[in-house]
Amino acid sequence: MNDRFQLPIYAIRDSLVRVAQAGGQRLVLRAPTGSGKSTQVPQMLLDAGIVPDGRRLALLEPRRLAARLLAARVAQERQTPLGEEVGYQIRFEDRTRPDTRIVYVTEGLLLRQMLSDPELRRVGVLVFDEFHERHLFGDVTLAMALQLQRTTRPDLTIIVMSATLDSQALETYLRPCTVLETEGRLYPVRTEYLARSPDPLRTPPWETAADATARLVRDEPDGDVLVFMPGAYEIHRTIQALNARPEIRGCTILPLHGELPPRDQDAAVAPTDRRKIIVATNVAETSLTIEGVRLVVDAGLARVARFDPYRGIDTLLIERISKASAEQRAGRAGRTAPGVCVRLWTEREQAEKAARDVPEIRRVDLAETALMLKAAGHVDVAAFPWFDAPDPKSLHRALTLLQDLGAVDERTGAITDLGRRMLAFPVHPRYSRMMLAAETYGCVRTAALIAALTQDRSLLVRRPGTDAEEHRERALGEERTSDLFLLMRAWLEAEARDYDLDHCRSLGIHAVAARQVGRTFDAFVRIAAGQGLALEDAPRFDDGVRRCLLAGFADQVGRRLDGGTLRCDLVHGRRGVIERASVVRASQLVVAADVREVESGGGRDLDVLLSNVTAIEPTWLEELFPGAMVEEPRVRLDPDTKRVTADTVRRYHDLVLETKRGGTPGEAEAARILADEVIAGRCALKHWDHAVDQWIARVNGLARWCPELGVPPIGDDDRHLMIGQICVGATSVKDVKDRPVLPVVKSWLDHRQQALVAKHTPERLDLPNGRQAKVVYAESAPPTIAVRIQDLYGVERSLSIAMGRQPVTIQVLAPNFRPVQVTSDLETFWREGYPRVKRELQRKYPKHQWR
């Protein structure tokens, strides 16, 4: 191991200590990856006496794995047992004592501690590590720590550390503060790119990564390899691909991700005698030093959770990483020696990457955070001093959910007693609401088990094989009412066999995940007992358990579209499909614990999947949410018969549960619906013809040219009302098509107004030879007549209508009725145009009269 005192962070040790000695300071520490900030800064401050006696330095980490491994590393460097001078706190695990001086703690856990100890009386120095990752709980904790420092804890020292942070924005937020910066990584890293971007549909990323890794192992004789993949599935496929490469023989291949048990995580970072290849998610991107890694293969991908507040749907998609993340990953290769980073994308793609990742506050569900803020006294969550303010729509949806769950008072916005009780459980408010509801039905333990089963990786292996599926069905029995009940049966079977690896494998059960569920379950039961909940249990698979699930996921109720499909309509106008692996097939009504959008078709399509589905009964909605149940008449056009029908609809919020047909639609409502069909162009009125359009154009022209006559114009709204009048008394599209139109349109004016239209905007104009010329009207052009030259003999002056205010445009026609001139000034035509026209036409038509 390198001497830690030679790490670059020690270049600013004196400056750091000098600033921190004043107490109550704010520091921004920018130290590139490989500098040693995560392990050395806490020790520097402790050894310099910056941490007051009786208090501790709390270092916030975004991930549980980093908190645990960093604490172990620092305890080893200080030659003290883990959990004494140096410890860590993560969910359900506390390796500290009252006199522990350095504590690595996850951000969410410290935020919850601030609810019970708002003044952080045991903390003297608060350090935010890897703040550039911009996790939601880190943002909120920093804001609350600043408020605390400005009020009752002016002695609290706050340090924010990062490798790739935009320190200017943070400096403005923390002002006044001191900014310190140290030099880059210890050793240079050579970066290589692909010459051509691979096609992921032809060559999946794990195959490209395996090829790059095999080449590095062959060409670079020294150093372990760290391969970055977006998720556990891709890690598994990468390891399979690596095992097929002959160059890899002799290497130890290990996975590293947050779902692994601590023993396997420790194995991935521990030194070994053999050359090692670690295939990891972005948990290895920051904080961790893996001894011996000099080679990095980066797929450039991460599985990113997002929440769409407009649809209320979680998405979990594979996305390209930012430039900042790429730099962090490359830095893993240069921590202990010169290294190589192979990026599985092109240099051009690198230039097009976003500079930084989107902060979590802009992309995740805010319900749990909003509840914690209200518990801390921030009734108006929107006014909280955010580093980056959340999307108002996302915040509104979170607050609406909390109101639906009964955690927030709808009138005052304050947290309710139920909401405070919900905070005792370190889970999303949905699950805490479910566990509190369970007391009513006598199934607290079962609800705690369900919550535990849904917190981490799935208990069941996907597509375990035919033998395992058959064995699973025989061992677990038939289950048709809830996917979560199937998970419970699987866990109970694994627990009964003491998580025997071979037995679990034969059933397609993750034994390690099952053991973790047991620990989480025990923790939830202890919390429930501490909250005074009665732990007597009704039967595990009782209807009461399903009612509890409905209480927590009331806004994720779905109704099957029909018996032959897994597609469902959901509350709030959404639509999704039940996951194919679900055991719930026969129920018409379900509640889904997970509604998420995932990639399908090799990443070409997106599906909204409903998983962890439970069958429910319609009567339960009436029982639990009577205020959300509505029964009302609904008049609509039947798409098959094209008739207007009147149904009675029963809804839960906006989700139609039942439709009773057979009512008689009201005349006005039927007319409105049929008129909408006409306006939309789906039903044509046969008699809305040229004559109707001409009448409307005459009316509008007269209203424009002679407003003093008081003839009202006919606009689009008037046309729609006319169409509605035409449809009165009809009940089908067929009834409407042949309805008379012109009489209804003319009736829009009284008799006096109709007479004015006939007089001042006539259909025809009289000519001297006794003939009449038809006037064509238009909304945006002058009225026009088309007349042969001979019929104009005797008409010396221009023609006009509307009390002589509107000239009429004349199309002058040859004897063959083809236009030879267009004019509204006959005097000029006779004087200048007619002689030329006469010469040309007289030769062609000598028998016609020519004056």
mmCIF file of C-alpha atoms in Angstrom, residues 492-720:
data_model
loop_
_atom_site.group_PDB
_atom_site.id
_atom_site.type_symbol
_atom_site.label_atom_id
_atom_site.label_comp_id
_atom_site.label_asym_id
_atom_site.label_seq_id
_atom_site.Cartn_x
_atom_site.Cartn_y
_atom_site.Cartn_z
ATOM 1 C CA LEU A 492 -40.596 -18.608 3.685
ATOM 2 C CA GLU A 493 -39.290 -21.645 1.807
ATOM 3 C CA ALA A 494 -35.752 -20.233 1.756
ATOM 4 C CA GLU A 495 -35.899 -19.348 5.451
ATOM 5 C CA ALA A 496 -37.216 -22.781 6.373
ATOM 6 C CA ARG A 497 -34.153 -24.318 4.680
ATOM 7 C CA ASP A 498 -31.820 -21.788 6.341
ATOM 8 C CA TYR A 499 -31.131 -20.218 2.923
ATOM 9 C CA ASP A 500 -29.460 -23.388 1.658
ATOM 10 C CA LEU A 501 -27.716 -22.390 -1.572
ATOM 11 C CA ASP A 502 -28.439 -25.596 -3.523
ATOM 12 C CA HIS A 503 -32.077 -25.722 -2.480
ATOM 13 C CA CYS A 504 -32.619 -22.060 -3.339
ATOM 14 C CA ARG A 505 -30.906 -22.498 -6.689
ATOM 15 C CA SER A 506 -33.194 -25.410 -7.526
ATOM 16 C CA LEU A 507 -36.193 -23.120 -6.999
ATOM 17 C CA GLY A 508 -34.735 -20.138 -8.803
ATOM 18 C CA ILE A 509 -34.354 -18.141 -5.573
ATOM 19 C CA HIS A 510 -31.457 -15.777 -4.866
ATOM 20 C CA ALA A 511 -30.258 -17.176 -1.532
ATOM 21 C CA VAL A 512 -28.169 -14.128 -0.684
ATOM 22 C CA ALA A 513 -31.068 -11.789 -1.442
ATOM 23 C CA ALA A 514 -33.368 -13.944 0.696
ATOM 24 C CA ARG A 515 -30.984 -13.690 3.648
ATOM 25 C CA GLN A 516 -30.890 -9.897 3.266
ATOM 26 C CA VAL A 517 -34.699 -9.810 3.184
ATOM 27 C CA GLY A 518 -34.668 -11.592 6.520
ATOM 28 C CA ARG A 519 -32.470 -8.902 8.077
ATOM 29 C CA THR A 520 -34.592 -6.091 6.639
ATOM 30 C CA PHE A 521 -37.775 -7.839 7.789
ATOM 31 C CA ASP A 522 -36.454 -8.107 11.334
ATOM 32 C CA ALA A 523 -35.559 -4.406 11.298
ATOM 33 C CA PHE A 524 -39.045 -3.415 10.111
ATOM 34 C CA VAL A 525 -40.663 -5.568 12.783
ATOM 35 C CA ARG A 526 -38.515 -3.892 15.464
ATOM 36 C CA ILE A 527 -39.556 -0.468 14.197
ATOM 37 C CA ALA A 528 -43.223 -1.520 14.155
ATOM 38 C CA ALA A 529 -42.957 -2.762 17.734
ATOM 39 C CA GLY A 530 -41.269 0.491 18.715
ATOM 40 C CA GLN A 531 -44.200 2.378 17.205
ATOM 41 C CA GLY A 532 -46.574 0.408 19.383
ATOM 42 C CA LEU A 533 -48.130 -1.609 16.567
ATOM 43 C CA ALA A 534 -49.715 -4.875 17.605
ATOM 44 C CA LEU A 535 -47.696 -7.700 16.072
ATOM 45 C CA GLU A 536 -50.359 -10.422 16.268
ATOM 46 C CA ASP A 537 -50.750 -11.705 12.748
ATOM 47 C CA ALA A 538 -53.746 -12.787 10.732
ATOM 48 C CA PRO A 539 -53.076 -15.480 8.112
ATOM 49 C CA ARG A 540 -50.285 -14.360 5.802
ATOM 50 C CA PHE A 541 -52.327 -14.626 2.627
ATOM 51 C CA ASP A 542 -55.471 -13.022 4.002
ATOM 52 C CA ASP A 543 -57.547 -10.413 2.146
ATOM 53 C CA GLY A 544 -56.507 -7.897 4.800
ATOM 54 C CA VAL A 545 -52.966 -7.930 3.420
ATOM 55 C CA ARG A 546 -54.251 -7.036 -0.016
ATOM 56 C CA ARG A 547 -56.303 -4.223 1.492
ATOM 57 C CA CYS A 548 -53.128 -2.872 3.094
ATOM 58 C CA LEU A 549 -51.402 -2.845 -0.283
ATOM 59 C CA LEU A 550 -54.340 -0.927 -1.707
ATOM 60 C CA ALA A 551 -54.050 1.620 1.104
ATOM 61 C CA GLY A 552 -50.431 2.331 0.191
ATOM 62 C CA PHE A 553 -50.799 2.270 -3.599
ATOM 63 C CA ALA A 554 -54.268 3.724 -4.071
ATOM 64 C CA ASP A 555 -53.180 5.777 -7.078
ATOM 65 C CA GLN A 556 -51.791 2.720 -8.897
ATOM 66 C CA VAL A 557 -55.048 0.848 -9.351
ATOM 67 C CA GLY A 558 -55.519 -0.663 -12.795
ATOM 68 C CA ARG A 559 -58.385 -2.265 -14.677
ATOM 69 C CA ARG A 560 -57.788 -4.891 -17.362
ATOM 70 C CA LEU A 561 -59.018 -3.736 -20.760
ATOM 71 C CA ASP A 562 -60.378 -7.215 -21.468
ATOM 72 C CA GLY A 563 -59.834 -10.807 -20.449
ATOM 73 C CA GLY A 564 -57.566 -11.592 -23.357
ATOM 74 C CA THR A 565 -54.904 -9.009 -22.685
ATOM 75 C CA LEU A 566 -52.566 -7.898 -19.904
ATOM 76 C CA ARG A 567 -53.052 -4.234 -20.841
ATOM 77 C CA CYS A 568 -54.632 -2.054 -18.184
ATOM 78 C CA ASP A 569 -56.087 1.396 -17.794
ATOM 79 C CA LEU A 570 -54.694 3.103 -14.702
ATOM 80 C CA VAL A 571 -55.824 5.928 -12.459
ATOM 81 C CA HIS A 572 -54.918 9.423 -13.733
ATOM 82 C CA GLY A 573 -55.328 8.557 -17.402
ATOM 83 C CA ARG A 574 -52.329 6.243 -17.671
ATOM 84 C CA ARG A 575 -52.054 2.902 -19.394
ATOM 85 C CA GLY A 576 -49.671 0.001 -18.809
ATOM 86 C CA VAL A 577 -49.247 -3.721 -19.219
ATOM 87 C CA ILE A 578 -48.934 -6.335 -16.474
ATOM 88 C CA GLU A 579 -45.512 -7.972 -16.505
ATOM 89 C CA ARG A 580 -45.619 -11.357 -18.223
ATOM 90 C CA ALA A 581 -44.029 -13.040 -15.215
ATOM 91 C CA SER A 582 -46.966 -11.972 -13.019
ATOM 92 C CA VAL A 583 -49.140 -14.691 -11.492
ATOM 93 C CA VAL A 584 -52.172 -12.382 -11.491
ATOM 94 C CA ARG A 585 -53.984 -13.305 -14.686
ATOM 95 C CA ALA A 586 -57.695 -13.650 -13.955
ATOM 96 C CA SER A 587 -58.470 -10.546 -11.907
ATOM 97 C CA GLN A 588 -60.197 -7.643 -13.637
ATOM 98 C CA LEU A 589 -58.989 -5.140 -11.032
ATOM 99 C CA VAL A 590 -55.419 -4.921 -9.700
ATOM 100 C CA VAL A 591 -53.089 -2.667 -7.745
ATOM 101 C CA ALA A 592 -49.435 -2.454 -8.794
ATOM 102 C CA ALA A 593 -46.654 -1.755 -6.323
ATOM 103 C CA ASP A 594 -44.351 -0.810 -9.217
ATOM 104 C CA VAL A 595 -45.262 1.193 -12.313
ATOM 105 C CA ARG A 596 -42.187 1.830 -14.383
ATOM 106 C CA GLU A 597 -41.159 2.473 -17.936
ATOM 107 C CA VAL A 598 -38.524 0.114 -19.314
ATOM 108 C CA GLU A 599 -36.815 -0.482 -22.615
ATOM 109 C CA SER A 600 -37.929 -3.347 -24.815
ATOM 110 C CA GLY A 601 -37.149 -4.637 -28.270
ATOM 111 C CA GLY A 602 -33.419 -4.173 -27.822
ATOM 112 C CA GLY A 603 -33.868 -0.599 -26.648
ATOM 113 C CA ARG A 604 -36.048 0.407 -29.605
ATOM 114 C CA ASP A 605 -39.342 0.602 -27.671
ATOM 115 C CA LEU A 606 -40.562 1.678 -24.240
ATOM 116 C CA ASP A 607 -43.177 -0.205 -22.232
ATOM 117 C CA VAL A 608 -44.984 0.867 -19.060
ATOM 118 C CA LEU A 609 -44.805 -2.283 -16.950
ATOM 119 C CA LEU A 610 -46.936 -3.086 -13.919
ATOM 120 C CA SER A 611 -45.093 -5.427 -11.580
ATOM 121 C CA ASN A 612 -45.577 -6.738 -8.046
ATOM 122 C CA VAL A 613 -49.262 -6.832 -8.909
ATOM 123 C CA THR A 614 -52.064 -7.793 -6.514
ATOM 124 C CA ALA A 615 -55.693 -8.625 -7.313
ATOM 125 C CA ILE A 616 -58.245 -6.470 -5.479
ATOM 126 C CA GLU A 617 -62.039 -6.318 -5.190
ATOM 127 C CA PRO A 618 -64.155 -3.323 -6.280
ATOM 128 C CA THR A 619 -65.918 -3.268 -2.916
ATOM 129 C CA TRP A 620 -62.592 -2.512 -1.213
ATOM 130 C CA LEU A 621 -62.333 0.769 -3.077
ATOM 131 C CA GLU A 622 -65.741 1.754 -1.728
ATOM 132 C CA GLU A 623 -64.685 0.618 1.734
ATOM 133 C CA LEU A 624 -61.322 2.420 1.848
ATOM 134 C CA PHE A 625 -61.898 5.426 -0.423
ATOM 135 C CA PRO A 626 -65.618 6.279 -0.499
ATOM 136 C CA GLY A 627 -64.836 9.889 -1.450
ATOM 137 C CA ALA A 628 -63.057 8.763 -4.618
ATOM 138 C CA MET A 629 -66.023 6.730 -5.889
ATOM 139 C CA VAL A 630 -68.346 8.452 -8.361
ATOM 140 C CA GLU A 631 -71.433 7.197 -10.176
ATOM 141 C CA GLU A 632 -72.678 9.423 -12.972
ATOM 142 C CA PRO A 633 -74.461 9.306 -16.319
ATOM 143 C CA ARG A 634 -72.301 9.350 -19.410
ATOM 144 C CA VAL A 635 -73.666 10.151 -22.840
ATOM 145 C CA ARG A 636 -71.468 9.076 -25.730
ATOM 146 C CA LEU A 637 -71.494 8.038 -29.377
ATOM 147 C CA ASP A 638 -71.240 4.285 -29.717
ATOM 148 C CA PRO A 639 -68.354 3.694 -32.163
ATOM 149 C CA ASP A 640 -70.027 0.617 -33.651
ATOM 150 C CA THR A 641 -73.671 1.644 -34.068
ATOM 151 C CA LYS A 642 -72.926 5.372 -34.484
ATOM 152 C CA ARG A 643 -75.818 6.094 -32.136
ATOM 153 C CA VAL A 644 -75.781 8.320 -29.069
ATOM 154 C CA THR A 645 -76.245 6.184 -25.954
ATOM 155 C CA ALA A 646 -76.731 7.054 -22.314
ATOM 156 C CA ASP A 647 -74.812 4.879 -19.856
ATOM 157 C CA THR A 648 -74.320 4.980 -16.112
ATOM 158 C CA VAL A 649 -70.606 4.934 -15.275
ATOM 159 C CA ARG A 650 -69.031 4.018 -11.959
ATOM 160 C CA ARG A 651 -65.553 5.501 -11.487
ATOM 161 C CA TYR A 652 -62.723 5.358 -8.974
ATOM 162 C CA HIS A 653 -61.156 8.783 -9.464
ATOM 163 C CA ASP A 654 -61.038 8.848 -13.286
ATOM 164 C CA LEU A 655 -60.765 5.060 -13.743
ATOM 165 C CA VAL A 656 -63.985 3.549 -15.122
ATOM 166 C CA LEU A 657 -64.850 0.431 -13.137
ATOM 167 C CA GLU A 658 -68.298 -0.394 -14.517
ATOM 168 C CA THR A 659 -70.596 0.808 -17.290
ATOM 169 C CA LYS A 660 -74.350 0.126 -17.234
ATOM 170 C CA ARG A 661 -75.947 0.599 -20.625
ATOM 171 C CA GLY A 662 -79.518 1.234 -21.738
ATOM 172 C CA GLY A 663 -80.440 4.788 -20.772
ATOM 173 C CA THR A 664 -82.068 7.413 -23.003
ATOM 174 C CA PRO A 665 -79.859 10.368 -23.858
ATOM 175 C CA GLY A 666 -81.172 13.891 -23.381
ATOM 176 C CA GLU A 667 -81.996 15.809 -26.551
ATOM 177 C CA ALA A 668 -79.477 18.602 -25.888
ATOM 178 C CA GLU A 669 -76.661 16.236 -24.945
ATOM 179 C CA ALA A 670 -77.271 14.040 -27.994
ATOM 180 C CA ALA A 671 -77.259 17.121 -30.225
ATOM 181 C CA ARG A 672 -73.967 18.315 -28.689
ATOM 182 C CA ILE A 673 -72.239 14.971 -29.273
ATOM 183 C CA LEU A 674 -73.468 14.682 -32.866
ATOM 184 C CA ALA A 675 -72.480 18.293 -33.525
ATOM 185 C CA ASP A 676 -68.975 17.489 -32.263
ATOM 186 C CA GLU A 677 -68.813 14.668 -34.803
ATOM 187 C CA VAL A 678 -69.811 17.038 -37.587
ATOM 188 C CA ILE A 679 -67.329 19.710 -36.515
ATOM 189 C CA ALA A 680 -64.536 17.117 -36.270
ATOM 190 C CA GLY A 681 -65.250 16.017 -39.846
ATOM 191 C CA ARG A 682 -66.384 12.511 -38.916
ATOM 192 C CA CYS A 683 -69.980 13.130 -40.032
ATOM 193 C CA ALA A 684 -70.863 15.127 -43.162
ATOM 194 C CA LEU A 685 -74.038 17.216 -43.475
ATOM 195 C CA LYS A 686 -75.172 16.448 -47.033
ATOM 196 C CA HIS A 687 -77.028 19.743 -47.398
ATOM 197 C CA TRP A 688 -74.336 22.040 -46.024
ATOM 198 C CA ASP A 689 -73.479 23.028 -49.589
ATOM 199 C CA HIS A 690 -72.270 25.980 -51.651
ATOM 200 C CA ALA A 691 -75.534 27.826 -51.160
ATOM 201 C CA VAL A 692 -75.093 27.738 -47.372
ATOM 202 C CA ASP A 693 -71.523 28.998 -47.587
ATOM 203 C CA GLN A 694 -72.623 31.771 -49.967
ATOM 204 C CA TRP A 695 -75.367 32.902 -47.582
ATOM 205 C CA ILE A 696 -72.886 33.123 -44.695
ATOM 206 C CA ALA A 697 -70.394 35.009 -46.873
ATOM 207 C CA ARG A 698 -73.165 37.489 -47.889
ATOM 208 C CA VAL A 699 -74.142 38.033 -44.246
ATOM 209 C CA ASN A 700 -70.564 38.565 -43.136
ATOM 210 C CA GLY A 701 -69.854 40.857 -46.083
ATOM 211 C CA LEU A 702 -72.821 43.075 -45.332
ATOM 212 C CA ALA A 703 -71.926 43.208 -41.622
ATOM 213 C CA ARG A 704 -68.458 44.359 -42.650
ATOM 214 C CA TRP A 705 -69.457 46.876 -45.355
ATOM 215 C CA CYS A 706 -72.556 48.386 -43.729
ATOM 216 C CA PRO A 707 -72.240 47.946 -39.955
ATOM 217 C CA GLU A 708 -74.943 50.562 -39.275
ATOM 218 C CA LEU A 709 -77.579 48.158 -40.665
ATOM 219 C CA GLY A 710 -77.072 45.949 -37.562
ATOM 220 C CA VAL A 711 -76.690 42.629 -39.355
ATOM 221 C CA PRO A 712 -74.651 40.379 -37.025
ATOM 222 C CA PRO A 713 -71.707 38.462 -38.551
ATOM 223 C CA ILE A 714 -71.580 34.673 -38.369
ATOM 224 C CA GLY A 715 -68.335 33.375 -36.789
ATOM 225 C CA ASP A 716 -66.975 29.918 -36.065
ATOM 226 C CA ASP A 717 -68.760 29.728 -32.712
ATOM 227 C CA ASP A 718 -72.015 30.656 -34.427
ATOM 228 C CA ARG A 719 -71.477 27.944 -37.033
ATOM 229 C CA HIS A 720 -70.985 25.402 -34.247
#
